[in-house]
Coordinates of C-alpha atoms in Angstrom, one line a residue:
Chain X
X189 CA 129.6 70.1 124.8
X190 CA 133.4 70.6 123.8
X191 CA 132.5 72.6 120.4
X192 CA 129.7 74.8 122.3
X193 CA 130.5 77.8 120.6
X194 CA 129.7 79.7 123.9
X195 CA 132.5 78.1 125.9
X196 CA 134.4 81.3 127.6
X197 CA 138.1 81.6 126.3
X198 CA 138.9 82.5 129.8
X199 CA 138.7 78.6 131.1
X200 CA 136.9 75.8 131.8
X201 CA 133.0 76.5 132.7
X202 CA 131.2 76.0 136.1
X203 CA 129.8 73.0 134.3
X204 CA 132.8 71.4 133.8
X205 CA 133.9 71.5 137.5
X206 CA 130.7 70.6 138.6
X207 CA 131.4 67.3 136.0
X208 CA 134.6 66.8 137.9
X209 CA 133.7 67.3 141.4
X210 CA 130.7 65.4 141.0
X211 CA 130.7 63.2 138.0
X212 CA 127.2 65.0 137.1
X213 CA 127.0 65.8 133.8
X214 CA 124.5 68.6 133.8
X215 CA 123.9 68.7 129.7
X216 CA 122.6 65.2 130.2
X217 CA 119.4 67.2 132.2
X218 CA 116.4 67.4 129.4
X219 CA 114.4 69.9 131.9
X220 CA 111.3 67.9 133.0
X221 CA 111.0 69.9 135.8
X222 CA 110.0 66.7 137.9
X223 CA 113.0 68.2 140.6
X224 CA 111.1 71.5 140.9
X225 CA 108.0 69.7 141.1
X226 CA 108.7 67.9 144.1
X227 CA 111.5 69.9 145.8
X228 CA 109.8 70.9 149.2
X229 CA 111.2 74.4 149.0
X230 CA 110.8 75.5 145.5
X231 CA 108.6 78.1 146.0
X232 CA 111.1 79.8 148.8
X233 CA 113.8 79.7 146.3
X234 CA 114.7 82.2 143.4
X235 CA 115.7 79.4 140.8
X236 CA 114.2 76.0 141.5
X237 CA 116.6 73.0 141.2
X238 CA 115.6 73.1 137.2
X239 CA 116.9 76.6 136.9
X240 CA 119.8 75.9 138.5
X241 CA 121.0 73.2 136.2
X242 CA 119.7 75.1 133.1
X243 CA 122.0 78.0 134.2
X244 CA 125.2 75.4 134.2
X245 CA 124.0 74.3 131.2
X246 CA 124.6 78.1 129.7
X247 CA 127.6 76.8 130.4
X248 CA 130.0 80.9 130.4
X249 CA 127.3 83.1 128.6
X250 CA 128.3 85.6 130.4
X251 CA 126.8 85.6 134.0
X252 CA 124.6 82.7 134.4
X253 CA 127.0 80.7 136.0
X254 CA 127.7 83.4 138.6
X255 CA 123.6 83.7 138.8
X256 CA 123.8 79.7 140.0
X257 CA 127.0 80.5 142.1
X258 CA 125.2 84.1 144.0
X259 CA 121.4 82.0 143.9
X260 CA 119.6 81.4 147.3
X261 CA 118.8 78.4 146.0
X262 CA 121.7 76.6 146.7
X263 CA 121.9 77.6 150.5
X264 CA 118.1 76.5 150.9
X265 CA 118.6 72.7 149.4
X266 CA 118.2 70.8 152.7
X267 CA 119.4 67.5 151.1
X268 CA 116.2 65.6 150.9
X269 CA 117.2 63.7 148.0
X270 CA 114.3 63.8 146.6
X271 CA 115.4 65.3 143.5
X272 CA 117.9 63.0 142.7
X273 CA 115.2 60.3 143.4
X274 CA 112.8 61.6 140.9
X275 CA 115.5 62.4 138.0
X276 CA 114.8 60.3 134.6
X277 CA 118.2 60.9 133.9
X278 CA 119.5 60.0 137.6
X279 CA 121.4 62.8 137.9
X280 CA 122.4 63.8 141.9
X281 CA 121.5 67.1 142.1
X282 CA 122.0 67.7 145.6
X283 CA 125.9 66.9 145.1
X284 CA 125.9 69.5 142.4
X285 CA 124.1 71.7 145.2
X286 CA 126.7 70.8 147.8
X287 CA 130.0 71.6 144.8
X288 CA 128.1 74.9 143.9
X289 CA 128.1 76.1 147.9
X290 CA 131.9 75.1 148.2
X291 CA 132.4 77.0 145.0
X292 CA 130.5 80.3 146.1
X293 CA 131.9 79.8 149.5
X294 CA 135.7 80.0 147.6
X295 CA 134.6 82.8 145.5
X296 CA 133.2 85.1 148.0
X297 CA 130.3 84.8 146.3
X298 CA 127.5 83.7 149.2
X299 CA 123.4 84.8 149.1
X300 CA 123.2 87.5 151.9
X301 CA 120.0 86.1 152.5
X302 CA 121.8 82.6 153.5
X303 CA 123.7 84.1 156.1
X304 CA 122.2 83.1 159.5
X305 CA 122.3 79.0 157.4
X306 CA 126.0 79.4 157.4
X307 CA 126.5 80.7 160.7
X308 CA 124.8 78.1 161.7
X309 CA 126.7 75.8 160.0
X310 CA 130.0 77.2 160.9
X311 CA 128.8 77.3 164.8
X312 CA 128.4 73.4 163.9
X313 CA 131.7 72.5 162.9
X314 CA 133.4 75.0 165.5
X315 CA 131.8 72.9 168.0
X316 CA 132.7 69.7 166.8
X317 CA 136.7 70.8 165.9
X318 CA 136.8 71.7 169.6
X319 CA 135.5 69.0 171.3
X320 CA 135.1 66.3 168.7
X321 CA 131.3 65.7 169.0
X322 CA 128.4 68.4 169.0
X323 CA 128.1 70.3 172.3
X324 CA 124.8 71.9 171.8
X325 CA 125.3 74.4 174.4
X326 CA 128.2 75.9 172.9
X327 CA 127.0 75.7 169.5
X328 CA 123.6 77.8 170.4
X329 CA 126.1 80.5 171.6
X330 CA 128.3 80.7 168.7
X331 CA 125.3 80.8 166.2
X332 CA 123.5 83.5 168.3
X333 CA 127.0 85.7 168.1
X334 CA 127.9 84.9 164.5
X335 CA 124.1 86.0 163.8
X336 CA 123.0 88.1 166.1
X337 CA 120.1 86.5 166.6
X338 CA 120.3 87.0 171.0
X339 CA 116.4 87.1 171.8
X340 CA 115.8 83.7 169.8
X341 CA 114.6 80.6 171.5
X342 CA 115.3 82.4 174.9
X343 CA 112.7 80.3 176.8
X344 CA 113.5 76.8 174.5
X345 CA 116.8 76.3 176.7
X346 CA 115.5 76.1 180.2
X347 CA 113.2 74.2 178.8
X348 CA 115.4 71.6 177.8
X349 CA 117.6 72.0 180.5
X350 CA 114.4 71.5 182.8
X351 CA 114.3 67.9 180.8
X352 CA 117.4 66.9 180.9
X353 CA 117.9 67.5 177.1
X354 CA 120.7 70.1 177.4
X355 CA 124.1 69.6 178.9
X356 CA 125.9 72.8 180.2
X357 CA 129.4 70.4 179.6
X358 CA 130.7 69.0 176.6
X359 CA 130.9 65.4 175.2
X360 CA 134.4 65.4 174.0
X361 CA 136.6 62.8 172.1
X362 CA 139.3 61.4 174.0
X363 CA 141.3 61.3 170.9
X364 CA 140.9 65.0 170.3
X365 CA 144.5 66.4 169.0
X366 CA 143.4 63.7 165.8
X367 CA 140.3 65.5 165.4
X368 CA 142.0 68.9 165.1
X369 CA 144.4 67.4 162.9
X370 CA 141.3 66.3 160.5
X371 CA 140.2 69.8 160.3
X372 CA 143.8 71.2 159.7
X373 CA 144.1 68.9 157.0
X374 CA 140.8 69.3 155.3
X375 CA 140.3 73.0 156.1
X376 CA 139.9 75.0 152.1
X377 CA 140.8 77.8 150.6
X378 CA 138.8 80.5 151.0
X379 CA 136.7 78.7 153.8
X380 CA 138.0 81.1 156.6
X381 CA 137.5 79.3 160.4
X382 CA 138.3 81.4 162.9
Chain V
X265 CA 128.3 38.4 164.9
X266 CA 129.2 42.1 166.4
X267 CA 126.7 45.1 166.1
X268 CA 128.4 47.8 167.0
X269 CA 126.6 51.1 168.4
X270 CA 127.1 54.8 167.3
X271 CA 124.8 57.3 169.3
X272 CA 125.5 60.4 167.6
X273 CA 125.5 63.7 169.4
X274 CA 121.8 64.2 169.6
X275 CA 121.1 60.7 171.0
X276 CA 123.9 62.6 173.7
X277 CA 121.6 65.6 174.2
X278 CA 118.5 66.9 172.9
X279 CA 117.3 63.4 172.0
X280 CA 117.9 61.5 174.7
X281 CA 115.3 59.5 175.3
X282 CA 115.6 57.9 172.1
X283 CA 118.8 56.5 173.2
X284 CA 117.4 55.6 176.6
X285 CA 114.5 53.8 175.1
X286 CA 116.6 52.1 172.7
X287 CA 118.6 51.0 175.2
X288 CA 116.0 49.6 177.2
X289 CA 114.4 47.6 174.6
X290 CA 117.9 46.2 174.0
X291 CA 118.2 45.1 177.1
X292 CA 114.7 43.3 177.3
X293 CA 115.4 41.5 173.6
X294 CA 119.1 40.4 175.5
X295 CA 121.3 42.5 172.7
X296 CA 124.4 44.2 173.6
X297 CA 125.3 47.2 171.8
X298 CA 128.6 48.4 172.6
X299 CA 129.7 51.8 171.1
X300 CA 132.1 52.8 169.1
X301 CA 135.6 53.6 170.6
X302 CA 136.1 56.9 171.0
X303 CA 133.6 57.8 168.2
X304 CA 133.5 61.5 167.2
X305 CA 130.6 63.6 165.2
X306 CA 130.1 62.3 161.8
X307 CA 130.1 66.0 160.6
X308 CA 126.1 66.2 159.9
X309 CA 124.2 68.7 157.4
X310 CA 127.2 71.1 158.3
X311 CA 130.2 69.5 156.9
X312 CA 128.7 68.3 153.2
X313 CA 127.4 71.6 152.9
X314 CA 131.1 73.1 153.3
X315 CA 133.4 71.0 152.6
X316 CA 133.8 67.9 151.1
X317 CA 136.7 65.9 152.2
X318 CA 135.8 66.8 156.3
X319 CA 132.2 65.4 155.2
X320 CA 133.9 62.0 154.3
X321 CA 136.8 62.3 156.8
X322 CA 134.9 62.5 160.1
X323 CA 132.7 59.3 158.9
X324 CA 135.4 57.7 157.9
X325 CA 137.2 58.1 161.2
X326 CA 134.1 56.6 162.7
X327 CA 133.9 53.4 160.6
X328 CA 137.5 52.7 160.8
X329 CA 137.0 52.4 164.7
X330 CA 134.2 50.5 164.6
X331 CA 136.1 47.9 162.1
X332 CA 139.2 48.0 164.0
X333 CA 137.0 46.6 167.1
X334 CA 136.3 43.8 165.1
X335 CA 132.4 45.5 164.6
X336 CA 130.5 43.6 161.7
X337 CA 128.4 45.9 161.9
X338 CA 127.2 49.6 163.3
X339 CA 123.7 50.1 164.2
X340 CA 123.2 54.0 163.5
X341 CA 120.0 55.0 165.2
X342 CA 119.9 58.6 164.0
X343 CA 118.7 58.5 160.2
X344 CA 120.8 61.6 159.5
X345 CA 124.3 60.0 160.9
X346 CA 122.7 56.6 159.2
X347 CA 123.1 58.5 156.1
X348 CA 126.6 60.3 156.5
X349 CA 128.1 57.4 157.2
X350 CA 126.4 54.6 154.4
X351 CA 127.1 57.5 152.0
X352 CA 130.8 58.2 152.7
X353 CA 131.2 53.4 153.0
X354 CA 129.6 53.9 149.5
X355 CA 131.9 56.4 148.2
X356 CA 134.9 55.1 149.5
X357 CA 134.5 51.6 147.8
X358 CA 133.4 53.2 144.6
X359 CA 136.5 54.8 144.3
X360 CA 139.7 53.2 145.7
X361 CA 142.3 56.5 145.0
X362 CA 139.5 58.4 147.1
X363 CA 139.7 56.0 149.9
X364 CA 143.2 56.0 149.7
X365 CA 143.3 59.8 150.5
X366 CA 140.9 60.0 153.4
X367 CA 142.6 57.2 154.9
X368 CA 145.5 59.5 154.7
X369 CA 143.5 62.3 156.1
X370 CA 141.8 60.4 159.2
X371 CA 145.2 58.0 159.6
X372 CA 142.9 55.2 159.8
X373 CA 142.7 52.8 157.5
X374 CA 138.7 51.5 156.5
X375 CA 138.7 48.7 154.5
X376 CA 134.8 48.3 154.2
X377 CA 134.4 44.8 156.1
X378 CA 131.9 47.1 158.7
X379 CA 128.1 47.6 157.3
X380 CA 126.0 50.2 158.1
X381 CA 122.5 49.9 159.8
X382 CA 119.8 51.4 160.5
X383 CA 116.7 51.4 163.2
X384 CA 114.2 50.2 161.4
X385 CA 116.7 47.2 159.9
X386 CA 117.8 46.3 163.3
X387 CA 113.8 45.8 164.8
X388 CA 113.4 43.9 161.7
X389 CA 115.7 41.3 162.4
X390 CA 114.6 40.4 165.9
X391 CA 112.9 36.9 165.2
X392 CA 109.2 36.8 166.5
X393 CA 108.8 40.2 167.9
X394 CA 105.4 39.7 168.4
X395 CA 106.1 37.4 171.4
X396 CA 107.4 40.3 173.1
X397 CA 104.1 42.5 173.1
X398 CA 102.5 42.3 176.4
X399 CA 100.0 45.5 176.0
X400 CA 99.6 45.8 171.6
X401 CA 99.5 49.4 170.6
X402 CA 95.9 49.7 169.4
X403 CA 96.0 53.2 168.0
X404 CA 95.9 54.7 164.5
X405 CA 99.7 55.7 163.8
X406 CA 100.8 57.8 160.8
X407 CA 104.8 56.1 160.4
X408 CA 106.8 58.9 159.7
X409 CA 110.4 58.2 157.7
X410 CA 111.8 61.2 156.9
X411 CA 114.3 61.4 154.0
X412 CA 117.5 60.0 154.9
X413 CA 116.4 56.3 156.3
X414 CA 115.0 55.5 152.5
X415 CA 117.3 58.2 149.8
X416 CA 119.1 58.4 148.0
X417 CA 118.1 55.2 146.7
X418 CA 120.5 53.6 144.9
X419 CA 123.3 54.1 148.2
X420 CA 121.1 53.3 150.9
X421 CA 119.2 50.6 149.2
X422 CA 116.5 50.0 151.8
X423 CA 112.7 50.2 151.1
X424 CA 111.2 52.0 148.8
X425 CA 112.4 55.7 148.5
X426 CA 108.9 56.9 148.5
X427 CA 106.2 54.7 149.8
X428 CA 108.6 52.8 152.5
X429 CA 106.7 49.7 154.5
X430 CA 109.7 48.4 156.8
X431 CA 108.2 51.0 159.9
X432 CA 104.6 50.3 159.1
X433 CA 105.1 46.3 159.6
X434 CA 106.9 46.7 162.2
X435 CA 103.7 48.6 164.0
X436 CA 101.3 46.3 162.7
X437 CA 103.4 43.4 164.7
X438 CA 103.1 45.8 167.5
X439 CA 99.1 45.6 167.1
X440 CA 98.5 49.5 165.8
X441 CA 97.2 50.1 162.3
X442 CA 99.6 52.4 160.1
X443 CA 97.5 54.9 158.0
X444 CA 97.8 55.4 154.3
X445 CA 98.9 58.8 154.3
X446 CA 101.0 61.5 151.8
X447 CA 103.9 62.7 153.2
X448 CA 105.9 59.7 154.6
X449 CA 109.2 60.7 153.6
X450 CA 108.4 64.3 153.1
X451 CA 111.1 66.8 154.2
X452 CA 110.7 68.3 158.1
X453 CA 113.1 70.9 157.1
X454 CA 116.1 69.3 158.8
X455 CA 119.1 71.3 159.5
X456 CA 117.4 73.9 159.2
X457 CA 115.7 73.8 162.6
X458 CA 117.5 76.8 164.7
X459 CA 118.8 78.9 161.5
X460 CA 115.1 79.0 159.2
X461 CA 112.4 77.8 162.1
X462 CA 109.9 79.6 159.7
X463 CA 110.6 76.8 157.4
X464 CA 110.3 74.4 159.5
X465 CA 107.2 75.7 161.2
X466 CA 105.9 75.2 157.2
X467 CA 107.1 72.2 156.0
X468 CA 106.5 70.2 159.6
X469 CA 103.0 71.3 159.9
X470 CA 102.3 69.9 156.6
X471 CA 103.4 66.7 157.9
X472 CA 101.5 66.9 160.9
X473 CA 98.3 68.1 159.4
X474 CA 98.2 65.2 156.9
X475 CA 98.6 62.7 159.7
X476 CA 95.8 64.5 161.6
X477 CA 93.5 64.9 159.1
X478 CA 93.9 61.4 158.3
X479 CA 92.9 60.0 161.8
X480 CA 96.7 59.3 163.3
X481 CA 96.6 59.2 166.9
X482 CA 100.3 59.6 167.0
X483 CA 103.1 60.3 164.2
X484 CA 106.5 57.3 165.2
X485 CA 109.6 58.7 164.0
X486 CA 113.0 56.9 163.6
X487 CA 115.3 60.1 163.2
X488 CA 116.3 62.7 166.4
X489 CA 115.9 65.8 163.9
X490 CA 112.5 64.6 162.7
X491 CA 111.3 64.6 166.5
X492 CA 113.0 67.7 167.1
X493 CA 111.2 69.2 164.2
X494 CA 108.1 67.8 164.6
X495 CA 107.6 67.9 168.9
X496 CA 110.3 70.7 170.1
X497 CA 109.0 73.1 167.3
X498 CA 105.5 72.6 167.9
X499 CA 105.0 75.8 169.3
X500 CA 106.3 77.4 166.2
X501 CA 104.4 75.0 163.7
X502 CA 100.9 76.0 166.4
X503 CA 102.0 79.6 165.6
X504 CA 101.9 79.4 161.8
X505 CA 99.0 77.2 161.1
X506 CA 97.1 79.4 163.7
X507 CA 95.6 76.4 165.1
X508 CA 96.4 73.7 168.2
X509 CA 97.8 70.5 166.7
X510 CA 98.2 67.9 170.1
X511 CA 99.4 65.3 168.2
X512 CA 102.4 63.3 169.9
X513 CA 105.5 62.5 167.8
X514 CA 107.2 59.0 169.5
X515 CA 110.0 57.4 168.5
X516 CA 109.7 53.6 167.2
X517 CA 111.8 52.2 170.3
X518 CA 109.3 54.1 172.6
X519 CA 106.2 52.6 170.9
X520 CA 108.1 49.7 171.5
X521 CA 108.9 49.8 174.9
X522 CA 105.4 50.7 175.4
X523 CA 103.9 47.5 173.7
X524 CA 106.8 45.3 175.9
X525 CA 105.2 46.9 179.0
X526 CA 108.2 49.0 179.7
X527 CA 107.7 52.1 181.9
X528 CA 106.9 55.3 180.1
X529 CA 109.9 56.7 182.3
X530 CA 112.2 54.3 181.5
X531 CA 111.4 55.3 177.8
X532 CA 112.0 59.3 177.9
X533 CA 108.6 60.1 177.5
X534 CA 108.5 62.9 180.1
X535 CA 111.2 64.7 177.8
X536 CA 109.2 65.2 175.0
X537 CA 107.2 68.8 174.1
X538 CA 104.0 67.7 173.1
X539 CA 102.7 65.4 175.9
X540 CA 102.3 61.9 175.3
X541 CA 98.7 61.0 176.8
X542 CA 98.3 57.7 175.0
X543 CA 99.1 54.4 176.4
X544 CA 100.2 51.2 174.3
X545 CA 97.0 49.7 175.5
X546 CA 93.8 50.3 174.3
X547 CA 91.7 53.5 174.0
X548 CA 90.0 52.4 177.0
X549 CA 93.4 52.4 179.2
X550 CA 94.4 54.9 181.7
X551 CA 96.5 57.6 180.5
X552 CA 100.2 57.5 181.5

């Protein structure tokens, strides 16, 4: 793929960061299709897992690696594995999934349609940086103010308060000043956590 | 031999009983299963999906607890922790500069000497389980693994990634009779539980519908996200398909607490959504 003709002067293409962060050499994809086929979300997605690496593999034509980088696709791949299970070629598409969010999370570059899976996410990890393990609770409440979302699953939690499956205090870590330093250390550019 | 423990944080919470009936069978096979010091959240669907060195760090911090006990072993109940932490053991002794740094990050030192293990591995050890049944589970059961107990494949190296048996024999021991069915390791849609419920409410009631259709009397489940899916969504699954679906969705240590003749209390049952009106005993039995 060195001498592809198409190869942007302005640097190296999405492919080959994808072929460092991941060891996945997309080119190696023949497109089967048998990762569409059996991805359970294909038909919610505007490029199936196929597309997705036949974009890379346009390696900088201009835009199709910014197509990959902006797709919903990427923020809909529940890592199921069953993708990379299928692949002749044994290539791990969901860790090229995972290095194309962390790249369209650094460029600015995220599906508005993903935003309520990233709050969510983001709710996660605020959770756990606080108190070192998952406090449901708190995590319910930061997702419904990152996303709006107040009304939702209004009678769920009595519910599981009710039986016993929601705790109104945290778990915590004893050890939590390590914790926090595990976040400082691994927090990345253009991840912003407030 | 030490067999270390690690809950998770929905064994802590919203899956409870699956820790309480765990724990209760434990205690009737005589196993201990102390935790892991001070163990911390292995960083879940959230962490891989924004950043890659937290998704190995808070694993790794985990593991190097557990082998700094002198653990030989974790037993990881939830399938999704199963899988955070046998991936990040597998990429840390693939690559020793990688290990190096994470060490670094976590300022623990794992040198691999602690395996990971899942539920359905730890059942299968127990010698003779059979000898333990006092009231065989005679139903139809439509053994649900999820993705993360048997993919990706070549890390986890347990079963087969899509026609898995290790649940199913453990049943039959139990006396029920696993169906042949499609979507064994079929995606519930996960993570995505709170943030896309419409997806869930989709992909889930597939799942369900196959095991119904195919005469399962109840759908076992070895993974908290799974149940959650699959039980606590139920109203949103109901909602979409348009129809009732009264199913129950019980976790394997519950179906075997039931066939020891443990109390359906003891096991959590009363937590679940979708009530649980079969008994391990026959048809014939009284319902719990």
């Amino acid at each position: 793929m060195r001498s592809d003709p198409h190869v942007h002067a302005a640097g190296a293409a999405l492919a080959d960061l994808v072929l460092k962060k991941t060891g996945v050499d997309v080119a190696r994809c023949y497109q089967c299709g048998k990762c569409s086929a059996g991805c359970p979300l294909a038909a919610e997605m505007d490029f199936p897992p196929s597309q997705i690496m036949h974009l890379l593999q346009l390696r900088d034509l201009p835009g199709f690696a910014e197509m990959a980088l902006r797709s919903h696709t990427i923020w809909l791949c529940l890592t199921c594995e069953i993708c990379f299970c299928r692949c002749p070629m044994e290539l791990d598409i969901p860790k090229v999934m995972d290095a194309l969010r962390h790249e369209a999370l650094a460029r600015g570059m995220v599906h508005p349609k993903a935003k309520d899976i990233l709050a969510f996410h983001r709710a996660f990890l605020d959770s756990v940086r606080v108190t070192g393990r998952l406090f449901e609770m708190g995590q319910v409440v930061d997702y419904k103010l990152r996303s709006g979302h107040f009304l939702q699953d209004m009678l769920q939690a009595p519910w599981m308060f009710w039986v016993g499956k929601l705790h109104l205090l945290p778990e915590r870590v004893r050890d939590r000043r390590a914790l926090k330093r595990i976040f400082a250390r691994t927090r990345r550019a253009g991840e912003k956590r407030p | 031999m030490k067999t270390g423990f690690y809950p998770g944080c929905s064994m802590k919470g919203s899956a409870r009983e699956y820790s309480e009936s765990l724990l209760a069978v434990a205690r009737e096979l005589n196993r201990e299963l102390p935790e892991v010091p001070d163990w911390n959240c292995c960083g879940a669907t959230a962490a891989h999906n924004l950043d890659p060195d937290l998704a190995l760090a808070l694993p790794a911090r985990i593991l190097a607890a557990a082998e700094k006990d002198g653990m030989d072993e974790v037993l990881v109940p939830c399938a999704a922790c199963y899988s955070r932490l046998k991936v990040t053991r597998h990429e840390l002794l693939e690559d020793e500069q990688l290990r190096q740094r994470i060490s670094g990050l976590v300022e623990a030192d794992y040198r691999g000497s602690t395996e990971v293990l899942n539920i359905l591995e730890w059942l299968s050890r127990v010698p003779e389980l059979e000898k333990h049944v006092k009231k065989p589970f005679q139903r139809k059961v439509a053994c649900y693994y999820g993705c993360l107990l048997v993919r990706p494949a070549g890390i986890v190296k347990f079963d087969r990634p899509e026609d898995p048996q290790t649940m199913d024999l453990l049943m039959r021991k139990l006396g029920a009779e696993p169906i042949d069915w499609a979507f064994k390791t079929e995606c519930c849609g996960a993570g995505f539980s709170v943030s896309r419920t419409d997806l869930v409410a989709k992909l889930s009631g597939h799942i369900l519908e196959d095991a119904v259709s195919r005469g399962a009397e109840a759908v076992i489940v070895a993974c908290p996200m799974c149940h959650l899916n699959l039980d606590m969504r139920r109203p949103n699954i109901e909602k979409r398909a348009g129809k009732k679906i009264s199913i129950p969705v019980i976790y394997i240590t519950q179906a075997l607490g039931l066939a020891m003749g443990l109390p359906a209390k003891k096991l959590g049952l009363q937590r679940h959504k979708v009530a649980v009106k079969i008994s391990a005993a026959n048809a014939a039995a009284k319902d719990i």
